XYZ file of C-alpha atoms in Angstrom:
708
model
C 4.936 0.572 -39.478
C 6.748 1.000 -36.126
C 3.533 1.982 -33.115
C 4.312 3.534 -30.288
C 1.823 3.634 -27.184
C 2.296 6.361 -24.766
C 0.892 6.859 -21.603
C -1.926 9.282 -22.069
C -2.973 11.391 -24.842
C -0.571 14.884 -23.521
C 2.700 12.842 -24.207
C 1.200 10.952 -27.166
C 1.045 14.317 -29.152
C 4.769 15.578 -27.845
C 5.718 12.065 -29.545
C 4.142 12.243 -32.164
C 5.180 16.069 -32.367
C 8.758 15.149 -32.639
C 8.656 11.868 -34.734
C 6.933 14.069 -37.509
C 3.638 11.567 -36.735
C 1.437 14.853 -37.543
C -1.892 13.221 -39.289
C -4.711 12.594 -36.735
C -6.604 9.516 -36.549
C -9.166 8.118 -34.506
C -7.836 7.769 -31.440
C -3.961 7.242 -32.834
C -1.461 10.340 -34.878
C 0.130 8.638 -38.106
C 3.236 9.492 -40.306
C 6.608 8.691 -41.121
C 5.927 5.532 -40.623
C 4.591 5.631 -36.380
C 1.556 5.556 -35.452
C 1.578 7.536 -32.046
C -1.715 5.879 -29.534
C -2.145 6.005 -26.082
C -4.072 4.537 -22.722
C -5.073 6.205 -19.981
C -4.177 4.961 -16.475
C -4.878 1.812 -15.724
C -6.933 -0.386 -19.022
C -6.189 -3.509 -17.096
C -6.235 -5.573 -13.841
C -6.310 -8.012 -12.094
C -9.300 -10.361 -12.457
C -11.227 -9.363 -9.110
C -12.305 -12.966 -7.076
C -15.633 -14.188 -8.785
C -14.121 -14.180 -12.601
C -12.230 -16.961 -10.910
C -14.877 -18.578 -8.924
C -18.549 -17.391 -8.963
C -19.003 -18.550 -5.470
C -16.632 -15.931 -4.440
C -18.728 -12.545 -4.748
C -20.329 -13.403 -2.160
C -17.848 -11.931 1.390
C -17.951 -15.344 3.109
C -15.848 -16.284 5.921
C -15.638 -19.957 5.509
C -14.523 -19.118 1.794
C -11.370 -17.558 3.625
C -8.567 -17.270 2.299
C -9.289 -16.972 -1.555
C -6.055 -18.340 -3.410
C -6.282 -18.552 -7.016
C -4.864 -21.690 -8.797
C -3.174 -18.261 -11.308
C -3.720 -14.963 -11.404
C -5.155 -13.548 -14.617
C -5.774 -9.916 -16.037
C -8.615 -8.193 -18.259
C -9.880 -4.780 -19.088
C -11.573 -2.466 -16.812
C -14.885 -2.222 -17.552
C -14.518 1.110 -18.872
C -16.402 2.253 -22.407
C -13.325 4.579 -23.377
C -11.142 2.739 -22.314
C -12.354 -0.634 -24.283
C -12.366 1.365 -27.380
C -8.808 2.730 -27.150
C -7.791 -0.805 -26.373
C -9.813 -1.985 -29.892
C -7.766 0.883 -31.187
C -4.694 -0.403 -30.079
C -5.055 -4.389 -30.269
C -5.967 -3.624 -34.686
C -2.243 -1.169 -34.954
C -0.317 -4.050 -33.201
C -1.624 -6.625 -34.939
C -1.027 -5.169 -38.068
C 2.631 -2.977 -37.712
C 6.234 -4.630 -37.403
C 7.325 -3.357 -34.121
C 6.149 -1.979 -30.782
C 7.867 1.191 -28.988
C 6.796 1.010 -24.829
C 6.653 4.300 -24.483
C 4.931 3.906 -20.866
C 5.442 6.100 -17.501
C 9.470 5.564 -17.173
C 8.797 3.325 -13.730
C 7.664 0.079 -12.066
C 3.909 1.202 -12.365
C 4.405 2.362 -16.057
C 6.234 -0.723 -17.303
C 3.690 -2.645 -16.012
C 0.693 -1.060 -16.827
C 1.691 -1.535 -20.514
C 3.095 -5.124 -20.415
C -0.528 -5.903 -19.669
C -2.009 -3.805 -21.609
C 0.166 -5.629 -25.023
C -0.175 -9.031 -22.805
C -3.821 -8.694 -22.989
C -3.407 -7.087 -26.645
C -1.694 -10.899 -27.839
C 1.400 -8.738 -29.380
C 3.116 -10.896 -31.109
C 5.999 -8.373 -32.615
C 8.827 -7.104 -31.548
C 9.572 -4.720 -28.639
C 11.424 -1.894 -28.449
C 11.375 0.763 -24.447
C 11.970 4.366 -24.739
C 13.528 5.269 -21.095
C 13.329 9.246 -20.575
C 13.546 11.819 -17.583
C 11.462 14.627 -19.138
C 8.956 15.539 -21.674
C 11.117 17.935 -23.955
C 11.714 17.360 -27.597
C 15.492 17.672 -26.842
C 15.070 14.638 -24.071
C 11.947 12.179 -26.646
C 14.529 12.868 -29.296
C 17.398 11.652 -27.844
C 15.034 8.943 -26.740
C 14.379 7.540 -29.509
C 18.269 7.414 -30.678
C 18.839 5.435 -28.223
C 15.616 2.730 -27.768
C 16.466 -0.587 -25.589
C 14.923 -3.800 -25.936
C 12.275 -4.484 -23.861
C 13.319 -7.761 -21.880
C 16.216 -4.952 -20.622
C 13.295 -4.287 -18.112
C 11.831 -8.052 -17.136
C 12.923 -7.936 -13.969
C 11.597 -4.478 -13.384
C 7.656 -6.137 -15.293
C 7.620 -9.239 -12.455
C 8.575 -7.146 -9.274
C 5.727 -4.739 -10.646
C 3.681 -7.647 -10.666
C 4.566 -9.547 -7.806
C 3.237 -5.905 -5.690
C 0.163 -6.019 -7.408
C -0.144 -9.592 -6.263
C 0.766 -8.770 -3.640
C -1.233 -6.228 -2.486
C -4.670 -8.360 -3.946
C -3.656 -11.609 -2.004
C -3.692 -9.300 1.384
C -6.164 -6.359 0.554
C -8.830 -8.562 -0.639
C -8.528 -11.276 1.352
C -7.896 -9.582 4.712
C -10.763 -6.604 4.404
C -13.182 -9.593 3.555
C -11.949 -11.307 5.995
C -11.317 -8.740 8.966
C -14.723 -7.051 7.764
C -17.002 -10.685 8.309
C -15.678 -11.098 11.441
C -15.764 -8.024 13.424
C -17.966 -5.213 10.827
C -21.409 -4.431 12.874
C -23.117 -3.541 9.859
C -22.916 -2.534 6.735
C -19.067 -1.305 7.249
C -16.147 -2.001 5.330
C -12.947 -2.495 7.526
C -10.223 -2.449 4.378
C -6.955 -3.438 5.170
C -4.005 -2.902 2.854
C -0.020 -4.001 3.115
C 0.340 0.131 3.281
C -2.859 1.562 4.675
C -2.607 -0.562 7.963
C 0.481 0.419 8.893
C 0.679 4.212 7.836
C -2.847 4.411 10.108
C -0.807 2.212 12.893
C 1.714 4.706 12.195
C -1.162 7.840 13.399
C -2.681 5.892 15.976
C 0.090 4.810 17.664
C 1.131 8.508 17.776
C -2.845 9.336 19.377
C -2.565 7.177 22.164
C 0.166 8.949 23.021
C -1.648 12.479 23.393
C -4.092 11.227 24.514
C -2.447 9.314 27.016
C -0.052 12.548 27.907
C -0.792 13.835 31.157
C 1.199 17.167 31.626
C 3.669 18.552 34.197
C 5.060 21.448 35.562
C 9.190 22.587 35.569
C 11.401 25.072 36.606
C 14.393 25.479 35.771
C 17.275 28.672 36.711
C 18.948 30.851 34.212
C 20.687 33.740 34.681
C 21.741 36.718 32.204
C 25.232 37.679 32.648
C 26.819 40.620 29.977
C 23.459 40.409 28.169
C 23.252 36.973 27.303
C 21.057 33.711 28.880
C 22.546 30.981 30.301
C 20.823 27.686 31.090
C 21.510 25.455 34.778
C 22.714 21.943 33.560
C 20.709 20.507 36.294
C 17.632 18.171 35.613
C 14.697 20.230 35.614
C 13.179 20.972 38.912
C 10.050 19.421 39.687
C 8.775 21.758 42.952
C 8.693 25.988 43.141
C 10.230 25.842 46.733
C 13.507 23.753 45.467
C 13.155 26.313 42.743
C 13.540 28.884 44.999
C 15.965 28.383 47.588
C 17.910 27.376 44.183
C 17.186 31.424 43.556
C 18.477 32.791 46.640
C 21.090 30.476 46.613
C 22.270 31.689 42.768
C 22.140 35.648 44.931
C 24.658 35.482 47.157
C 27.487 34.022 44.223
C 28.877 35.900 41.164
C 28.866 34.396 37.751
C 32.077 33.017 36.408
C 32.781 31.613 33.035
C 34.204 28.578 33.072
C 34.848 27.813 29.314
C 35.241 29.479 25.989
C 35.198 27.564 22.354
C 34.261 29.081 19.652
C 33.368 26.661 15.912
C 33.891 27.483 12.720
C 32.059 24.386 10.604
C 29.808 24.246 7.301
C 26.438 23.459 6.872
C 26.053 21.135 4.116
C 23.455 21.749 0.404
C 19.754 21.270 1.049
C 19.651 18.182 -1.296
C 17.595 18.111 -4.356
C 14.000 16.955 -4.340
C 12.433 13.708 -4.700
C 8.890 13.915 -4.530
C 8.265 12.730 -0.806
C 10.870 16.234 0.014
C 8.680 17.550 -2.758
C 5.797 16.873 -1.042
C 7.016 17.435 2.520
C 8.109 21.077 1.701
C 5.362 22.054 -0.189
C 2.906 21.083 3.369
C 5.458 23.146 5.429
C 5.355 26.583 3.059
C 1.889 26.448 1.922
C -0.361 23.819 3.353
C -0.466 21.716 0.042
C -1.826 18.482 1.413
C 0.331 15.553 -0.762
C -2.181 14.767 -3.785
C -1.756 18.321 -3.709
C 1.810 18.850 -4.915
C 1.396 15.626 -6.433
C -0.772 17.080 -8.723
C 0.965 20.582 -9.395
C 4.865 18.738 -10.332
C 2.453 16.542 -12.589
C 1.111 19.302 -14.778
C 4.386 20.575 -14.116
C 5.909 17.589 -15.921
C 3.364 17.380 -18.459
C 3.905 20.770 -19.494
C 7.963 20.235 -19.942
C 8.791 22.469 -17.259
C 10.361 19.799 -14.956
C 11.831 15.907 -15.344
C 9.870 12.892 -13.625
C 8.748 14.270 -10.686
C 7.746 10.047 -9.261
C 11.466 9.347 -7.819
C 12.780 8.153 -5.351
C 16.469 10.116 -5.297
C 17.849 13.292 -4.818
C 21.210 12.830 -6.694
C 21.145 13.587 -10.629
C 23.555 10.895 -12.678
C 26.817 12.057 -13.619
C 26.383 12.328 -17.209
C 23.827 14.958 -16.602
C 26.925 17.723 -15.165
C 27.824 18.949 -18.548
C 24.218 19.983 -19.337
C 23.715 21.600 -15.522
C 24.658 24.786 -17.134
C 22.682 25.377 -19.996
C 19.644 24.553 -17.453
C 21.032 27.075 -15.436
C 21.760 29.631 -18.628
C 18.125 28.884 -19.601
C 16.961 30.200 -16.256
C 16.891 33.583 -17.100
C 14.022 34.798 -14.613
C 16.487 33.633 -11.290
C 19.931 34.995 -13.244
C 20.808 37.122 -10.136
C 21.080 34.118 -8.872
C 23.011 31.404 -11.456
C 25.017 34.466 -13.179
C 27.423 33.892 -9.534
C 27.313 30.033 -10.616
C 28.569 31.205 -14.598
C 30.998 32.993 -14.543
C 33.004 29.140 -12.954
C 32.465 25.529 -14.139
C 30.034 23.986 -12.431
C 31.492 21.847 -9.279
C 30.542 17.812 -9.939
C 29.601 17.239 -6.236
C 29.183 13.204 -4.797
C 26.413 15.061 -3.433
C 25.013 15.410 -5.871
C 26.238 13.538 -8.448
C 26.122 10.224 -8.069
C 25.483 6.604 -10.052
C 25.340 4.406 -7.795
C 22.401 7.118 -5.916
C 20.193 6.983 -9.070
C 17.514 3.899 -9.947
C 14.831 4.660 -12.327
C 15.741 8.273 -12.867
C 16.709 11.385 -11.010
C 16.219 13.397 -8.489
C 13.456 16.541 -9.653
C 15.357 20.129 -11.691
C 14.087 22.318 -14.458
C 13.926 21.120 -18.243
C 15.138 25.320 -18.260
C 11.945 25.465 -20.337
C 10.550 28.231 -18.402
C 6.570 27.981 -17.190
C 4.441 31.174 -18.315
C 1.117 30.946 -18.332
C 0.448 28.377 -15.081
C -1.398 28.448 -11.752
C -0.298 30.748 -9.129
C -0.098 27.002 -7.141
C 2.120 25.459 -10.081
C 3.994 28.134 -10.659
C 5.441 27.820 -6.028
C 5.624 24.757 -6.944
C 8.166 25.317 -9.404
C 9.780 28.402 -7.679
C 10.697 25.072 -4.510
C 11.947 23.250 -7.401
C 14.661 25.293 -8.962
C 15.476 26.982 -6.236
C 16.371 24.611 -4.648
C 17.999 23.171 -7.869
C 20.614 26.497 -8.060
C 21.163 26.286 -4.255
C 22.485 23.041 -4.292
C 25.558 24.475 -6.838
C 25.666 27.097 -4.976
C 28.979 27.012 -1.786
C 28.420 25.746 1.771
C 27.068 28.459 4.843
C 29.943 28.792 6.780
C 28.770 29.118 10.829
C 30.804 29.432 14.282
C 29.274 28.034 16.878
C 30.003 29.183 20.196
C 29.202 27.433 23.456
C 29.877 29.016 26.884
C 30.069 27.118 30.163
C 29.727 28.975 33.193
C 28.878 28.468 37.048
C 27.343 30.239 39.592
C 29.171 28.563 42.677
C 28.679 24.743 42.790
C 25.544 25.407 39.564
C 27.147 25.162 36.409
C 25.440 27.138 33.657
C 25.597 27.276 29.190
C 24.603 29.359 26.828
C 25.364 28.268 22.745
C 25.565 30.646 20.127
C 25.660 30.649 16.431
C 26.948 33.520 13.987
C 26.546 32.683 10.410
C 29.701 33.801 9.047
C 29.063 33.726 5.171
C 26.159 32.934 3.586
C 26.813 29.923 1.151
C 23.312 28.691 -0.763
C 21.828 30.478 1.904
C 21.616 33.370 -0.469
C 19.517 32.084 -2.589
C 16.353 32.357 -0.015
C 17.770 35.407 1.047
C 13.679 36.996 -0.089
C 12.496 34.801 1.305
C 9.893 35.759 4.360
C 10.047 32.244 6.430
C 13.888 31.456 4.911
C 14.038 34.616 7.245
C 13.136 34.670 9.859
C 14.262 30.947 10.895
C 17.901 31.835 10.349
C 17.607 35.177 12.018
C 15.449 32.571 14.676
C 18.908 30.019 14.380
C 21.013 32.860 14.655
C 23.139 33.709 18.227
C 25.570 36.284 18.258
C 27.391 35.575 20.990
C 30.287 38.303 22.691
C 33.536 37.217 23.545
C 34.727 35.781 26.931
C 37.778 35.599 28.796
C 38.348 31.856 31.192
C 37.971 33.500 34.584
C 36.846 36.011 34.577
C 33.234 36.382 37.025
C 30.827 39.279 37.803
C 27.367 40.252 39.219
C 24.283 38.876 36.876
C 20.721 38.368 36.664
C 19.019 35.064 38.269
C 15.373 33.955 37.685
C 13.113 31.457 37.813
C 11.644 30.023 34.375
C 8.450 28.463 34.913
C 7.510 25.753 32.311
C 5.021 22.762 31.347
C 5.945 19.532 29.369
C 4.137 19.492 26.019
C 2.559 16.028 25.037
C 4.072 14.375 21.130
C 2.623 16.376 18.571
C 0.331 15.045 16.402
C 0.926 14.085 12.605
C 0.847 16.691 10.168
C 1.638 15.449 6.609
C 4.256 16.291 6.497
C 6.006 14.498 9.525
C 3.384 11.582 8.067
C 5.109 11.818 5.057
C 8.869 11.408 5.990
C 7.655 8.996 9.050
C 6.106 6.582 5.825
C 9.245 7.417 3.970
C 11.489 6.116 6.734
C 9.179 4.443 9.074
C 12.651 3.874 11.552
C 11.629 4.356 15.477
C 8.802 1.307 14.351
C 11.782 -1.038 13.143
C 13.713 -2.859 15.526
C 16.650 -4.067 13.074
C 18.845 -2.426 12.183
C 18.944 -4.383 9.313
C 15.448 -2.972 8.128
C 15.763 0.426 8.847
C 18.304 1.152 6.506
C 16.133 -0.596 3.831
C 13.347 1.508 5.107
C 15.333 4.760 4.305
C 14.654 3.934 0.729
C 12.294 2.223 0.573
C 9.417 3.251 3.890
C 5.754 2.860 3.946
C 4.439 2.718 0.693
C 5.893 3.853 -2.487
C 6.931 8.151 -3.244
C 4.275 7.769 -6.173
C 1.794 6.010 -3.598
C 1.237 8.110 -0.704
C -0.499 10.296 -1.704
C -2.974 7.971 -2.222
C -2.522 6.634 1.015
C -3.429 9.760 3.004
C -6.124 10.475 0.986
C -7.824 7.153 1.378
C -7.121 6.508 5.000
C -9.502 10.081 4.843
C -12.078 8.864 2.959
C -12.365 5.335 4.595
C -12.679 7.771 7.912
C -10.222 6.327 9.226
C -8.787 9.479 10.321
C -9.620 14.136 9.421
C -7.339 16.491 9.433
C -7.585 19.791 12.254
C -5.882 22.689 11.189
C -3.017 21.470 9.278
C -2.359 17.919 12.100
C -3.805 14.820 11.617
C -5.952 12.680 13.841
C -7.060 8.914 14.027
C -10.280 8.610 14.243
C -11.883 6.393 16.949
C -13.562 3.748 13.639
C -9.896 3.706 12.730
C -7.955 3.773 16.118
C -10.719 0.832 16.949
C -9.499 -1.183 13.606
C -5.999 -1.221 14.912
C -7.073 -2.311 18.495
C -8.735 -5.569 16.528
C -5.722 -6.157 14.777
C -3.637 -8.760 16.813
C -1.300 -9.299 14.203
C 1.482 -7.501 14.642
C 3.343 -8.170 11.601
C 0.017 -6.780 9.344
C 0.396 -3.228 10.986
C 4.108 -3.283 11.223
C 6.031 -0.780 9.775
C 8.317 -4.830 8.898
C 5.841 -5.947 6.320
C 6.392 -3.505 4.063
C 10.011 -3.365 4.695
C 10.322 -6.977 4.059
C 8.018 -6.727 1.158
C 9.903 -4.135 -0.736
C 13.643 -5.333 0.125
C 11.891 -8.252 -2.308
C 10.351 -6.929 -4.763
C 13.980 -4.718 -5.326
C 15.770 -7.610 -5.221
C 13.620 -9.441 -7.741
C 13.995 -5.898 -9.795
C 17.716 -6.659 -10.151
C 17.386 -10.171 -11.180
C 18.519 -11.810 -7.271
C 14.986 -13.458 -5.999
C 12.236 -15.632 -7.286
C 8.835 -13.872 -8.103
C 6.986 -17.724 -7.844
C 8.978 -18.047 -3.987
C 7.641 -14.230 -2.705
C 4.295 -14.990 -3.820
C 4.266 -19.063 -1.665
C 5.654 -16.348 0.992
C 2.738 -14.510 0.625
C -0.183 -16.988 0.659
C 0.972 -19.069 3.899
C 0.949 -15.516 5.127
C -2.244 -15.059 4.480
C -3.540 -19.014 5.365
C -1.540 -17.961 8.625
C -3.683 -14.501 8.995
C -7.081 -16.511 8.062
C -6.486 -19.284 10.829
C -5.231 -16.097 13.489
C -8.551 -14.030 12.956
C -10.852 -16.514 12.697
C -9.903 -17.675 16.357
C -9.725 -14.150 17.626
C -12.875 -13.322 20.094
C -12.443 -9.526 19.222
C -15.619 -6.551 19.625
C -17.598 -5.188 16.934
C -16.635 -1.496 14.508
C -18.879 0.191 13.237
C -18.572 4.033 11.907
C -19.170 7.006 13.840
C -23.041 8.444 13.138
C -22.268 10.926 11.364
C -20.734 8.979 8.665
C -22.328 7.365 6.319
C -21.820 3.564 6.163
C -19.992 2.465 2.821
C -21.304 0.466 0.492
C -20.065 -2.808 0.246
C -20.410 -3.145 -3.105
C -18.330 -0.299 -3.824
C -15.465 -1.197 -1.681
C -15.146 -4.744 -2.698
C -13.532 -3.285 -6.358
C -11.003 -0.477 -4.811
C -7.264 -1.232 -4.983
C -4.014 -0.670 -4.205
C -3.545 1.196 -7.447
C -4.377 4.411 -8.266
C -7.019 4.946 -9.602
C -7.725 7.669 -12.609
C -9.438 10.921 -10.374
C -6.901 13.232 -11.165
C -7.513 13.144 -14.617
C -11.143 14.616 -13.933
C -8.997 17.974 -11.989
C -7.819 18.654 -15.646
C -8.289 23.018 -15.794
C -8.922 23.543 -19.751
C -6.427 26.440 -19.260
C -3.674 24.239 -17.841
C -3.926 22.904 -21.323
C -1.748 23.715 -24.913
C -3.737 25.239 -27.877
C -3.826 21.659 -30.501
C -3.759 23.856 -33.358
C -0.868 25.892 -32.730
C 0.410 24.218 -30.098
C 2.389 27.215 -28.279
C 0.330 29.071 -26.258
C -2.668 28.292 -23.318
C -6.047 27.998 -23.319
C -7.604 31.244 -22.257
C -11.636 31.540 -20.800
C -12.966 34.113 -22.949
C -16.537 35.578 -21.888
C -18.771 33.105 -24.662
C -15.542 30.933 -25.509
C -12.088 28.621 -24.778
C -9.738 30.249 -26.426
C -6.003 30.215 -27.836
C -4.823 32.793 -25.565
C -2.826 34.464 -28.824
C -6.089 34.539 -30.330
C -4.988 37.679 -32.820
C -2.271 35.074 -35.178
C -4.178 31.595 -34.231
C -8.184 31.996 -34.066
C -8.402 28.567 -31.918
C -11.661 28.391 -30.095
C -14.479 26.829 -28.759
C -17.387 28.670 -27.312
C -19.359 27.176 -24.253
C -22.537 26.340 -26.163
C -22.865 24.197 -29.648
C -25.951 23.834 -31.211
C -27.670 25.064 -28.747
C -26.133 22.708 -25.689
C -23.968 24.143 -23.581
C -20.823 22.162 -23.289
C -19.549 20.470 -19.943
C -15.485 21.528 -19.050
C -15.966 17.605 -18.962
C -17.006 18.003 -22.607
C -14.408 20.475 -23.568
C -11.594 18.109 -22.166
C -12.856 15.657 -23.904
C -12.668 17.751 -27.292
C -8.912 18.804 -26.962
C -7.464 14.940 -25.635
C -9.599 12.748 -27.593
C -10.639 14.558 -30.075
C -14.652 13.631 -29.276
C -17.094 13.560 -26.869
C -19.081 10.794 -24.857
C -22.856 11.178 -26.228
C -24.131 14.226 -25.888
C -28.526 14.659 -25.579
C -30.743 17.369 -27.438
C -28.137 18.698 -30.046
C -29.972 20.658 -32.606
C -28.041 20.911 -35.916
C -28.273 24.483 -37.914
C -31.323 24.112 -40.216
C -32.657 20.612 -38.575
C -36.109 21.309 -36.500
C -35.420 17.909 -34.730
C -33.208 17.518 -31.436
C -30.403 14.545 -32.730
C -28.223 11.785 -29.894
C -24.555 12.233 -30.939
C -20.888 12.409 -29.637
C -19.122 15.836 -31.076
C -15.736 15.024 -32.315
C -12.993 18.192 -33.548
C -11.623 16.943 -36.823
C -8.212 17.615 -38.676
C -9.088 21.529 -39.119
C -9.949 22.064 -36.096
C -13.555 22.156 -36.287
C -16.260 20.397 -34.693
C -19.237 18.115 -36.182
C -21.161 15.756 -35.684
C -20.466 11.843 -35.145
């Protein structure tokens, strides 16, 4: 028997369907020589300080730094996870081969390897590595299973990242909390969250320190075209008024006229960060919202793997593009022109050297039905960007006109769209139309030497402060961190591996909100006084600069390639933590407290928080986004008395809102659908019995519900 371990129940179900493992068991599917089971999130985690030494349970400066002799892992304290791990452990001990079907990325590899390690797996392990969950992708993946050892370096990099985050997060958080925290406030320090907060605080200080200044500019209108003087902005009104008098005494003369045709390159395909940026700009979605929507679309097989950091496709995808475009029937008016000729194999789209674990996010060709409005919007962004990538470039004419009035030089620029090219894809988009209209400024033809009367005027303006970050602009700053880095080599690295990773940036922003370090006003993000005080207290520049993340990311990438030792990396981090501890203990900074209207976090809760993503998104699943477990074709729908298959007349599947005299919560229904059973429910009244019982509801193979 071969055991497949997927990242979550829904993925296990998809894989089981393809493999023919159709018999539902407790915690796995079985059939055709396969047993398909699953994890859900992080089953294992690095041990906590008190797991190494009892004295490390208390937060004391004299115990710092905490450096375990060897790092160990443990199962998380969650009844559901412990039970499911027991299933996995049993299956592994009785199988001939394990197939790791975890999320195809660094974090996914780490999650599965830790589970296999904890389960003492002693049989050969293969790796399923796919970029979408369509039936075709799963079949092709199983036909080309990889050896698990091919991903040993990926696992090493994931382990190194987790250990590094533990060393810095655990030690620095206790260090700053006990040294500078007032009352029970926890001052959380992290490799990613601290430099991100520092970026926001720096912008906040620039805004706070900004003093607006008045200025005046000389402008004039000649042949219905506005020109602006090229001299520096004028600081005094009197000087501007003298200039206006001077301009009125001389005619306007054209000194130069240049029109150049050019091309506007097609927009790049989406990686996760650029999709989150676009979602925030266009619809005001938070990074976390966009990630949730795209993850749902991926799990429903409508788009490819979303947690990616490349905007390129692998070259072997080129033959499949026409088929995907052909399948996008609702967009036929846009794809028809592309399908009339071969799809170009442009290096700006296809480049194996620019593709790492996965390619850019694209549609699979499976068109979504019964999805939420938010998911439709995200899907539309992806599809239009995909289609636009294969359209011709947009051809424009850029015009620059120079003139003079007496001795004062003037300049005007214009732009005309000659052939819209890829802009056709966004022709019906109101915001895109407005943007194009704002950009386009058609200029008349001017002749050098011509002159004539003009209408000079004074423009009065004020200098503007730096703009506060929105989630869109913060994500871009996290992605590049260019302004925070002096070294050119480091800047290039940060373009790909800035502050954090694409899959964790949304969670980092949410963490800063939860810790009350930042707040949102409309779309803008601002640092709170607590956040500002924390950054001001940190004297170690490396800790709050993008360079720390840049150095770590570079070395982690090298570990992933087998070009850097994980042990060397660990020893460097230990030395950094030792040096940081000595530095902070000698610091005489002031105390930090949380603002009065914000409840102080409980220390115990803060201590156990980790850099890895928590599992909350699972709690937010809407029943109506799930597929009917019986027909496996249609989405579930909420009726007046039950959730049922949207094709109920033919399928007949339903789960009543009330069973055995108890109203079911959405959590109960979700557990029945995803795990086959609920947690223990109190006061169930079985028909024919007068005595209520406490029991779990289970769904059997015939999709009927009984008690356990």
